[in-house]
Structure formats: C-alpha cells, structure tokens
PDB file of N, CA and C and ligand atoms in Angstrom:
ATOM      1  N   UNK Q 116      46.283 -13.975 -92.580  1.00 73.00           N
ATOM      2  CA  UNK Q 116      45.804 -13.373 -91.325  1.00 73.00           C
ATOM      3  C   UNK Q 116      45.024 -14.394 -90.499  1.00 73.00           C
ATOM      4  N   UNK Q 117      44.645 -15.377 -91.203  1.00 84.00           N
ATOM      5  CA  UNK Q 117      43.490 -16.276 -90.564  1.00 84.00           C
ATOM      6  C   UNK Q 117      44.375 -17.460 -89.905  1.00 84.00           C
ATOM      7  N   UNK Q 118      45.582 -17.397 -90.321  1.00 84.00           N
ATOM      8  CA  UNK Q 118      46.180 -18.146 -89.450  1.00 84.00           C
ATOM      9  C   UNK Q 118      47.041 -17.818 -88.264  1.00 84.00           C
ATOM     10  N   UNK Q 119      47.300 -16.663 -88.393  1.00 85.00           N
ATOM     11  CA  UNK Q 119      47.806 -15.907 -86.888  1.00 85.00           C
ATOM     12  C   UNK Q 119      46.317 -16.033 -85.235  1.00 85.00           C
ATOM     13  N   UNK Q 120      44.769 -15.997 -86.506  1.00 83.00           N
ATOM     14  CA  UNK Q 120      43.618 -16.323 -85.376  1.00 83.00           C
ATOM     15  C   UNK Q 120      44.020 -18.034 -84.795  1.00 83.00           C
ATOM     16  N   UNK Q 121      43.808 -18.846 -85.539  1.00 88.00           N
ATOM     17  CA  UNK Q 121      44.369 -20.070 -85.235  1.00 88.00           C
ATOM     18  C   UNK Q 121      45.491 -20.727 -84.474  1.00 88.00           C
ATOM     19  N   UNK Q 122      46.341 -19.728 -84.846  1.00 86.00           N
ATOM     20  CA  UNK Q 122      47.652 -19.899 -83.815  1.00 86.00           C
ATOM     21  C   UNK Q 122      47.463 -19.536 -82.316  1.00 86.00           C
ATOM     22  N   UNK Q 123      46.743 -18.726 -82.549  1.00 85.00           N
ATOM     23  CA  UNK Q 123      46.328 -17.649 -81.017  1.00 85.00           C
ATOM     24  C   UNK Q 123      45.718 -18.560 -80.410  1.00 85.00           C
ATOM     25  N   UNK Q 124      43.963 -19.347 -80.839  1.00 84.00           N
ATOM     26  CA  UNK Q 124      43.603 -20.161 -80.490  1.00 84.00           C
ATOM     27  C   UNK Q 124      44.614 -21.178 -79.516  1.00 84.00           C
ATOM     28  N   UNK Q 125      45.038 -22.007 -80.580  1.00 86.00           N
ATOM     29  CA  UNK Q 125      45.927 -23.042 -80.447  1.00 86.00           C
ATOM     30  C   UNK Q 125      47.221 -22.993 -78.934  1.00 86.00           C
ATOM     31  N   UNK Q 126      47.251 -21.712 -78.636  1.00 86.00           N
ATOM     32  CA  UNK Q 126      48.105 -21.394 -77.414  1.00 86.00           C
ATOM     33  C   UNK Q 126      47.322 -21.232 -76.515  1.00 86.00           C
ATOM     34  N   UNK Q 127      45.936 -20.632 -77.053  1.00 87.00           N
ATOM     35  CA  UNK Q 127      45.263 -20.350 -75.646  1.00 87.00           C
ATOM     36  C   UNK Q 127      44.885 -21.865 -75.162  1.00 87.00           C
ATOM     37  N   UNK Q 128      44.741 -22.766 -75.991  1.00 85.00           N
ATOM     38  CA  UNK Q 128      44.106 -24.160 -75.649  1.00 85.00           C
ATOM     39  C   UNK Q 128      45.039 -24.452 -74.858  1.00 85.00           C
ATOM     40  N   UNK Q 129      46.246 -24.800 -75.489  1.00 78.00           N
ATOM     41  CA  UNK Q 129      47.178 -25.341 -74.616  1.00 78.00           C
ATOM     42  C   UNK Q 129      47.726 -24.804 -73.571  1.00 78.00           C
ATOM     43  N   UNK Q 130      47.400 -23.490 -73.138  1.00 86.00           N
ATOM     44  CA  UNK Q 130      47.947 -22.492 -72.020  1.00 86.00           C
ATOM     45  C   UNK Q 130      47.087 -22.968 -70.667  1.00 86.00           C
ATOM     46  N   UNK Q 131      45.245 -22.980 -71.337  1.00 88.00           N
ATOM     47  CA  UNK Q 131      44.586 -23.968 -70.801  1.00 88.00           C
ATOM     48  C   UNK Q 131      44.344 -25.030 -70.226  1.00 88.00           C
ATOM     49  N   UNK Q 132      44.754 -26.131 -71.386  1.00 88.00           N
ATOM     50  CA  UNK Q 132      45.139 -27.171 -70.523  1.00 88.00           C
ATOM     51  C   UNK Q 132      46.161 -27.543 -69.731  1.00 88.00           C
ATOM     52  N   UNK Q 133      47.169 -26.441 -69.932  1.00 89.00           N
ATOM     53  CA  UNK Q 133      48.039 -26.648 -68.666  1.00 89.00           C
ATOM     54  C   UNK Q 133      47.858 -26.454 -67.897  1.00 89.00           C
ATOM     55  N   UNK Q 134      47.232 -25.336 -67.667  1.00 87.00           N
ATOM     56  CA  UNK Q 134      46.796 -24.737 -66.146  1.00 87.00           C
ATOM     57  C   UNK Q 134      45.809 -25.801 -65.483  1.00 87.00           C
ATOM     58  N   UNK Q 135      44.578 -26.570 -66.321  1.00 85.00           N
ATOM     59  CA  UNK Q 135      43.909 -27.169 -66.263  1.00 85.00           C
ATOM     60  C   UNK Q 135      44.476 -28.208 -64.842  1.00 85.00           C
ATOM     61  N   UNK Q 136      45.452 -28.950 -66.105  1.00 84.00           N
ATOM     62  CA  UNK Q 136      46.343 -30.316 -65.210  1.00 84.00           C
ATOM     63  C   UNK Q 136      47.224 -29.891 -64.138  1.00 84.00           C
ATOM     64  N   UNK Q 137      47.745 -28.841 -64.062  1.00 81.00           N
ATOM     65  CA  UNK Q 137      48.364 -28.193 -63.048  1.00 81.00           C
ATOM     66  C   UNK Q 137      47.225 -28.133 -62.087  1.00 81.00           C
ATOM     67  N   UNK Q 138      46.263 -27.736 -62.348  1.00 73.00           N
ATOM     68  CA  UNK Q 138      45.221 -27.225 -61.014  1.00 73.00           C
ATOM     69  C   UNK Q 138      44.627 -28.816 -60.815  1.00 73.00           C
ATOM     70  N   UNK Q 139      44.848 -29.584 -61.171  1.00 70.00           N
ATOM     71  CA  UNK Q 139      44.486 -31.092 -60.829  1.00 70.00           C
ATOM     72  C   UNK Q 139      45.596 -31.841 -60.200  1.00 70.00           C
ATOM     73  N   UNK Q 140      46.739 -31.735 -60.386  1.00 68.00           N
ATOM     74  CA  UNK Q 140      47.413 -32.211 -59.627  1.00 68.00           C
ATOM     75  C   UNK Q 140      48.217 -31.543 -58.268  1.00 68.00           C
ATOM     76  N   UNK Q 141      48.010 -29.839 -58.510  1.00 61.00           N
ATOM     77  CA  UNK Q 141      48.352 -29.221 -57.032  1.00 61.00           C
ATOM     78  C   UNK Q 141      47.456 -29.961 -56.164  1.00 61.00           C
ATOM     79  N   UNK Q 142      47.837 -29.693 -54.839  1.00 60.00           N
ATOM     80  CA  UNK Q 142      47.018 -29.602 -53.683  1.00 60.00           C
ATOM     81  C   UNK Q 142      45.620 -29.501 -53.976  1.00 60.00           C
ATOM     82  N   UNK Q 143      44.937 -29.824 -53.239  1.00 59.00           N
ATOM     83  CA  UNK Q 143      43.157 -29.668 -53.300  1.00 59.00           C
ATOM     84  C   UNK Q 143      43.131 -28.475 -52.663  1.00 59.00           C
ATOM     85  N   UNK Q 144      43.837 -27.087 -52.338  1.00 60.00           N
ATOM     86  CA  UNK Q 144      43.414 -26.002 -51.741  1.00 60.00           C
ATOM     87  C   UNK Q 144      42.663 -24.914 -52.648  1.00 60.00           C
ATOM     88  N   UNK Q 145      42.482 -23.957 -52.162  1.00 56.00           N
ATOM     89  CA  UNK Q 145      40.894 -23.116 -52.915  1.00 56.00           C
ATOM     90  C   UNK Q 145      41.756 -22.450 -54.166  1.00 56.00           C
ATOM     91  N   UNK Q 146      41.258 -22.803 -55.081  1.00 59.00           N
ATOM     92  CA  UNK Q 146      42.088 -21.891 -56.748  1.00 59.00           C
ATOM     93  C   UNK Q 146      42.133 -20.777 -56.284  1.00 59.00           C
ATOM     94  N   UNK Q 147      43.491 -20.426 -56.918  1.00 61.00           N
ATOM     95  CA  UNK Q 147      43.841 -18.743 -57.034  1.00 61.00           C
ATOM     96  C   UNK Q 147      42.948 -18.358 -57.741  1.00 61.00           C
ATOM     97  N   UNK Q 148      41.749 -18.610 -58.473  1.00 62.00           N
ATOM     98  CA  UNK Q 148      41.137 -17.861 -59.253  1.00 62.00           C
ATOM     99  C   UNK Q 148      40.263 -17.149 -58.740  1.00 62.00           C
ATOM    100  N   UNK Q 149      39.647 -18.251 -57.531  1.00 57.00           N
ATOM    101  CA  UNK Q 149      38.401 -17.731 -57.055  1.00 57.00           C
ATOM    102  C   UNK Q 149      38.881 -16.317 -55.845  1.00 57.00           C
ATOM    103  N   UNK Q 150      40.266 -16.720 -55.368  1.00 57.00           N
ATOM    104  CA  UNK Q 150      40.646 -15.541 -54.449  1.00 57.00           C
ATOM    105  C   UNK Q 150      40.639 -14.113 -55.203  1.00 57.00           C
ATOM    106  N   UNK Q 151      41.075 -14.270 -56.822  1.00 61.00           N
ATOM    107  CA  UNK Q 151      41.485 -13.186 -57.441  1.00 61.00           C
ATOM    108  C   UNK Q 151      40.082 -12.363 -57.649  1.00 61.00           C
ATOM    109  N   UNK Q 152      39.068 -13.189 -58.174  1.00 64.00           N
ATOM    110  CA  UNK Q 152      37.607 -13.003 -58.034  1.00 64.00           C
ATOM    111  C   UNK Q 152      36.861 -11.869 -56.880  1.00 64.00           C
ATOM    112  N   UNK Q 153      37.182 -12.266 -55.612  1.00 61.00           N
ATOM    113  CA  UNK Q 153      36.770 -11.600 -54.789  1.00 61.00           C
ATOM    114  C   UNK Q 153      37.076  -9.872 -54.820  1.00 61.00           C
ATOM    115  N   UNK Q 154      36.179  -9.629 -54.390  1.00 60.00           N
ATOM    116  CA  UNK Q 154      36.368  -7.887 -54.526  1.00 60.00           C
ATOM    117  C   UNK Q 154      37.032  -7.521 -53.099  1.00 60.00           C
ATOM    118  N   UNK Q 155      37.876  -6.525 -53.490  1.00 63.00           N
ATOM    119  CA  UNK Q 155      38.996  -6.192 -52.095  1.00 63.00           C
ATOM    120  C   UNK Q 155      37.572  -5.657 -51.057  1.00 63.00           C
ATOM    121  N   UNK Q 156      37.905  -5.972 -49.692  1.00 78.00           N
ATOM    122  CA  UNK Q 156      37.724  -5.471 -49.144  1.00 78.00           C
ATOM    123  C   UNK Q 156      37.507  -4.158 -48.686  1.00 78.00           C
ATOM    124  N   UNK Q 157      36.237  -3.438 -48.504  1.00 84.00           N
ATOM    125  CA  UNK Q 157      36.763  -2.176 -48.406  1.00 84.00           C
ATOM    126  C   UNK Q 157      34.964  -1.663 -47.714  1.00 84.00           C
ATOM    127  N   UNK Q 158      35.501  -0.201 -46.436  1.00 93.00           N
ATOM    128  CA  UNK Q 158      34.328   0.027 -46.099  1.00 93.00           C
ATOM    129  C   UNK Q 158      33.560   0.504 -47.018  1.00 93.00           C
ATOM    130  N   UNK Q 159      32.067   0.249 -46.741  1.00 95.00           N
ATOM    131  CA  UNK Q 159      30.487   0.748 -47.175  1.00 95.00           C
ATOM    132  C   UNK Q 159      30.418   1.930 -46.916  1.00 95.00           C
ATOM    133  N   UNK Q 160      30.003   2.575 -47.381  1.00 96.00           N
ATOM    134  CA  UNK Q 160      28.984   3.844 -46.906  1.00 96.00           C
ATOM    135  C   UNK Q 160      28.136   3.685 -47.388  1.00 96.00           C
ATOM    136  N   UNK Q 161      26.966   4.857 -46.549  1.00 96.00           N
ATOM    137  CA  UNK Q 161      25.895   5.293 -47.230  1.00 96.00           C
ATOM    138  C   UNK Q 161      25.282   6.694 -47.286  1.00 96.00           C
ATOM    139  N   UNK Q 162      24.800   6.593 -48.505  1.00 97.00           N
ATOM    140  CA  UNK Q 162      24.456   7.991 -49.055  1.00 97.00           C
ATOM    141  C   UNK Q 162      23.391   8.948 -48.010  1.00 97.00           C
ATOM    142  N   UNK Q 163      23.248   9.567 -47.900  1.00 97.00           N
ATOM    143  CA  UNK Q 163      22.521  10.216 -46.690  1.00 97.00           C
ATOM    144  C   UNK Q 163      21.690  10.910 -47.216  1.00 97.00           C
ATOM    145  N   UNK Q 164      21.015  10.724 -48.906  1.00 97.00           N
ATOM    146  CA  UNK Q 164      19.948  11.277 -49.430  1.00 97.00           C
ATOM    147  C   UNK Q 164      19.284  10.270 -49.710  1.00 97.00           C
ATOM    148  N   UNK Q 165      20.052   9.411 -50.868  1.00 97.00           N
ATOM    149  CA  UNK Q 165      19.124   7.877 -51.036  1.00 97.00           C
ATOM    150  C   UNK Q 165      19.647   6.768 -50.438  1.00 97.00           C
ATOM    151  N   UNK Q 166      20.621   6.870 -50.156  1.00 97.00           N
ATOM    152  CA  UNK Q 166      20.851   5.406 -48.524  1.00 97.00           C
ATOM    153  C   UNK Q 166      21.265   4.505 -49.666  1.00 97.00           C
ATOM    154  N   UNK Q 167      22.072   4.607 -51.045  1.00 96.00           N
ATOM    155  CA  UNK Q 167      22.422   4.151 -51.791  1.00 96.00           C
ATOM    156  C   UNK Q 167      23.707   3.656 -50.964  1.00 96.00           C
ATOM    157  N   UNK Q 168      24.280   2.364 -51.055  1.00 96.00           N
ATOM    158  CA  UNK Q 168      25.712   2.270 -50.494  1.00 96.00           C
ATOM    159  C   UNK Q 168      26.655   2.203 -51.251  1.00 96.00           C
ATOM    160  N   UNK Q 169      28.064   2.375 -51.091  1.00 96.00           N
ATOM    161  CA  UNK Q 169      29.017   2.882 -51.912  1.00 96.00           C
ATOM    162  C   UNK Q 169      30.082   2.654 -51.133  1.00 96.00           C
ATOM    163  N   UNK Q 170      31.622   2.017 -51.852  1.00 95.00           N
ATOM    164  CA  UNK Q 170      32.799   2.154 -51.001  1.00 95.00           C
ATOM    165  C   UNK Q 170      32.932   3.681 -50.743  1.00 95.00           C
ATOM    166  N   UNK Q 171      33.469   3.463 -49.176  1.00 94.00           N
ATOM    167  CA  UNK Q 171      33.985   4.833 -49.187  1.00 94.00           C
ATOM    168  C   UNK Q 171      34.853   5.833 -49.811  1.00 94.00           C
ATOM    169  N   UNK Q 172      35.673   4.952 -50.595  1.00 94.00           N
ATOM    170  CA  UNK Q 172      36.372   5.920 -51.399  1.00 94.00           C
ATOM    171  C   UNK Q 172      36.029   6.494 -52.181  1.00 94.00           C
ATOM    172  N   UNK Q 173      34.638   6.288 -52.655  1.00 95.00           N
ATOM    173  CA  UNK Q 173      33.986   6.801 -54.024  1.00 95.00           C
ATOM    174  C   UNK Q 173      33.333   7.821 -53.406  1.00 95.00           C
ATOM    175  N   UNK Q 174      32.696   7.676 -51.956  1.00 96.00           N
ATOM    176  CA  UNK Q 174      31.802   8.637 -51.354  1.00 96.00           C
ATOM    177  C   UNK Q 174      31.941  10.398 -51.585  1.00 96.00           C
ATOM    178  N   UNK Q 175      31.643  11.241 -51.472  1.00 96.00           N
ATOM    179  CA  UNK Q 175      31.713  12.289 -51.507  1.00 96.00           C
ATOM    180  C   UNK Q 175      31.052  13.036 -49.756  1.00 96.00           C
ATOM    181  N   UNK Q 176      32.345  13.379 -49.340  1.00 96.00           N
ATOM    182  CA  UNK Q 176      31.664  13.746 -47.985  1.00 96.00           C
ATOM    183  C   UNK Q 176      31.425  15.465 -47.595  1.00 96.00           C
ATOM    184  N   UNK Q 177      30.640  15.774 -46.656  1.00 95.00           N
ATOM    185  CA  UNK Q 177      30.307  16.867 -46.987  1.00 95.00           C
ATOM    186  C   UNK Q 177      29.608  16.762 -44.832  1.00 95.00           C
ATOM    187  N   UNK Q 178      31.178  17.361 -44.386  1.00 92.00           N
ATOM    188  CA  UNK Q 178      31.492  17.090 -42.712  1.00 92.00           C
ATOM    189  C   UNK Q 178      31.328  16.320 -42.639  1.00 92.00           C
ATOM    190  N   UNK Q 179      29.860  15.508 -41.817  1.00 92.00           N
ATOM    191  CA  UNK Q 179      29.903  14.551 -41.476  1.00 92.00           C
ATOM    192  C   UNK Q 179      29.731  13.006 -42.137  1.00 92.00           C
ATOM    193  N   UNK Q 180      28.467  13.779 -43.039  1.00 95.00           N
ATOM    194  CA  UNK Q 180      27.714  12.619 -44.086  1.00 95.00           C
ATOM    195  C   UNK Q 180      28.326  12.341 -45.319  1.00 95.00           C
ATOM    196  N   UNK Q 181      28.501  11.290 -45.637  1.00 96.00           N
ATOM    197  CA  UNK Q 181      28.687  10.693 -46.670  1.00 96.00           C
ATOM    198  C   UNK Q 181      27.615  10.997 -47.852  1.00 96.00           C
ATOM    199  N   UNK Q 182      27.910  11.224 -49.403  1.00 97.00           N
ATOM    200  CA  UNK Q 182      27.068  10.942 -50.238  1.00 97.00           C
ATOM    201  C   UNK Q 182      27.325   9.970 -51.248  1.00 97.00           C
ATOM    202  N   UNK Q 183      26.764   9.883 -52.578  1.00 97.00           N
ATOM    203  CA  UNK Q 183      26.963   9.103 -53.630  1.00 97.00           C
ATOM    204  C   UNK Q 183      27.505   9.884 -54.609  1.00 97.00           C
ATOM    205  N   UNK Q 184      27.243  11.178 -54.864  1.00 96.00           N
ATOM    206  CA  UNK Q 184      27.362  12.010 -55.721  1.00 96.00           C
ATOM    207  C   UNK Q 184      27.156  13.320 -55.571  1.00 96.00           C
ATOM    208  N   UNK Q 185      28.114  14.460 -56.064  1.00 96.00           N
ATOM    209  CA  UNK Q 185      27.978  15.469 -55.251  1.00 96.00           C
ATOM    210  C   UNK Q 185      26.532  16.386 -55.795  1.00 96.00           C
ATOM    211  N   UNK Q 186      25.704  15.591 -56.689  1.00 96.00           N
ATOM    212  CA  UNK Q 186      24.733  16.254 -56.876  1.00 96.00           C
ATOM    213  C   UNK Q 186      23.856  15.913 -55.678  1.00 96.00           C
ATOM    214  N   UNK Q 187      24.233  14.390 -55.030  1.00 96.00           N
ATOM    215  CA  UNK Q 187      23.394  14.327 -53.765  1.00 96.00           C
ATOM    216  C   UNK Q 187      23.440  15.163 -52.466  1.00 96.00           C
ATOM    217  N   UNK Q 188      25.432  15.616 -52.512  1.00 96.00           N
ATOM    218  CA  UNK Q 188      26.192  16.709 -51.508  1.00 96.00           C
ATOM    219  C   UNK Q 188      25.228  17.800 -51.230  1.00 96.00           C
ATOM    220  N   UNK Q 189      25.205  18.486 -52.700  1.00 95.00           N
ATOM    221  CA  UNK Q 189      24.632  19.564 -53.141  1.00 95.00           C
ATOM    222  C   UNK Q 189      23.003  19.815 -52.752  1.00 95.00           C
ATOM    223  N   UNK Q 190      22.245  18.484 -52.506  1.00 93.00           N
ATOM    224  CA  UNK Q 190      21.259  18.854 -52.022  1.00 93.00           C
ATOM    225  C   UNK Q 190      20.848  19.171 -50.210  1.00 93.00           C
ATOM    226  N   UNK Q 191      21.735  18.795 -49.645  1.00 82.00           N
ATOM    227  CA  UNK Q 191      21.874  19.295 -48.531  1.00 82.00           C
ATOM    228  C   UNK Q 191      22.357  20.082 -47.857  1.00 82.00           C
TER     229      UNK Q 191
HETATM  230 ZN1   ZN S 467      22.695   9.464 -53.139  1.00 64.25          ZN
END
C-alpha cells in the first residue's frame, strides 16, 4: 500500500514540474492560476438589519430590501 503513496507522490512531482517549465517557457503573460483564483464577479448586497454584505444571490429579499438571512427577513 505504501507504495501506491509513493507512486502518487512521484506523478504529482513530475506533473509539477512540468507545469513548472511549461509556465517558464510560455509567454510572460499573467498565470492561469491566478485568473482561476479570482472570485467571479458578482453584485454585493446589503443586509438591511446588520449591513452585513453578501452576493446577491445568497440574499434573501423581502420587496424591496435585501437580507442575509431570513431570520434577519423575519425581523422586519
Ligand atoms: Zn443580516
């Protein structure tokens, strides 16, 4: 079993250093890594009890106002 860990290792190294030398000899433009990194875009809200902000998709709205949680809904 202890050599299936080793093997695993051993690919991840070299999966590594490929990518490594690959990302050294592409272009000098910005790594795909750091783009993948970034968090999508997406509007803010804010909570209209504690002004907590939150993507809107998570919001819970209640007509006009936005909340965080509908226990926050619930208090208004
Ligand atoms: Zn809230």
């Amino acid at each position: 079993m202890r050599i299936l860990f080793w093997l695993g290792l051993l690919v991840l190294v070299i999966l590594a250093v490929r990518k490594k030398n690959r990302a050294v000899t592409a272009d000098r433009s910005e790594p795909a890594s750091a783009a993948a990194e970034a968090p999508a875009v997406e509007s803010m809200v804010c909570c209209a009890h504690c002004l907590m902000h939150l993507p809107a998709s998570e919001a819970v709205y209640r007509g006009q106002q936005a909340y965080c949680s509908n226990a926050h809904a619930d208090l208004h």
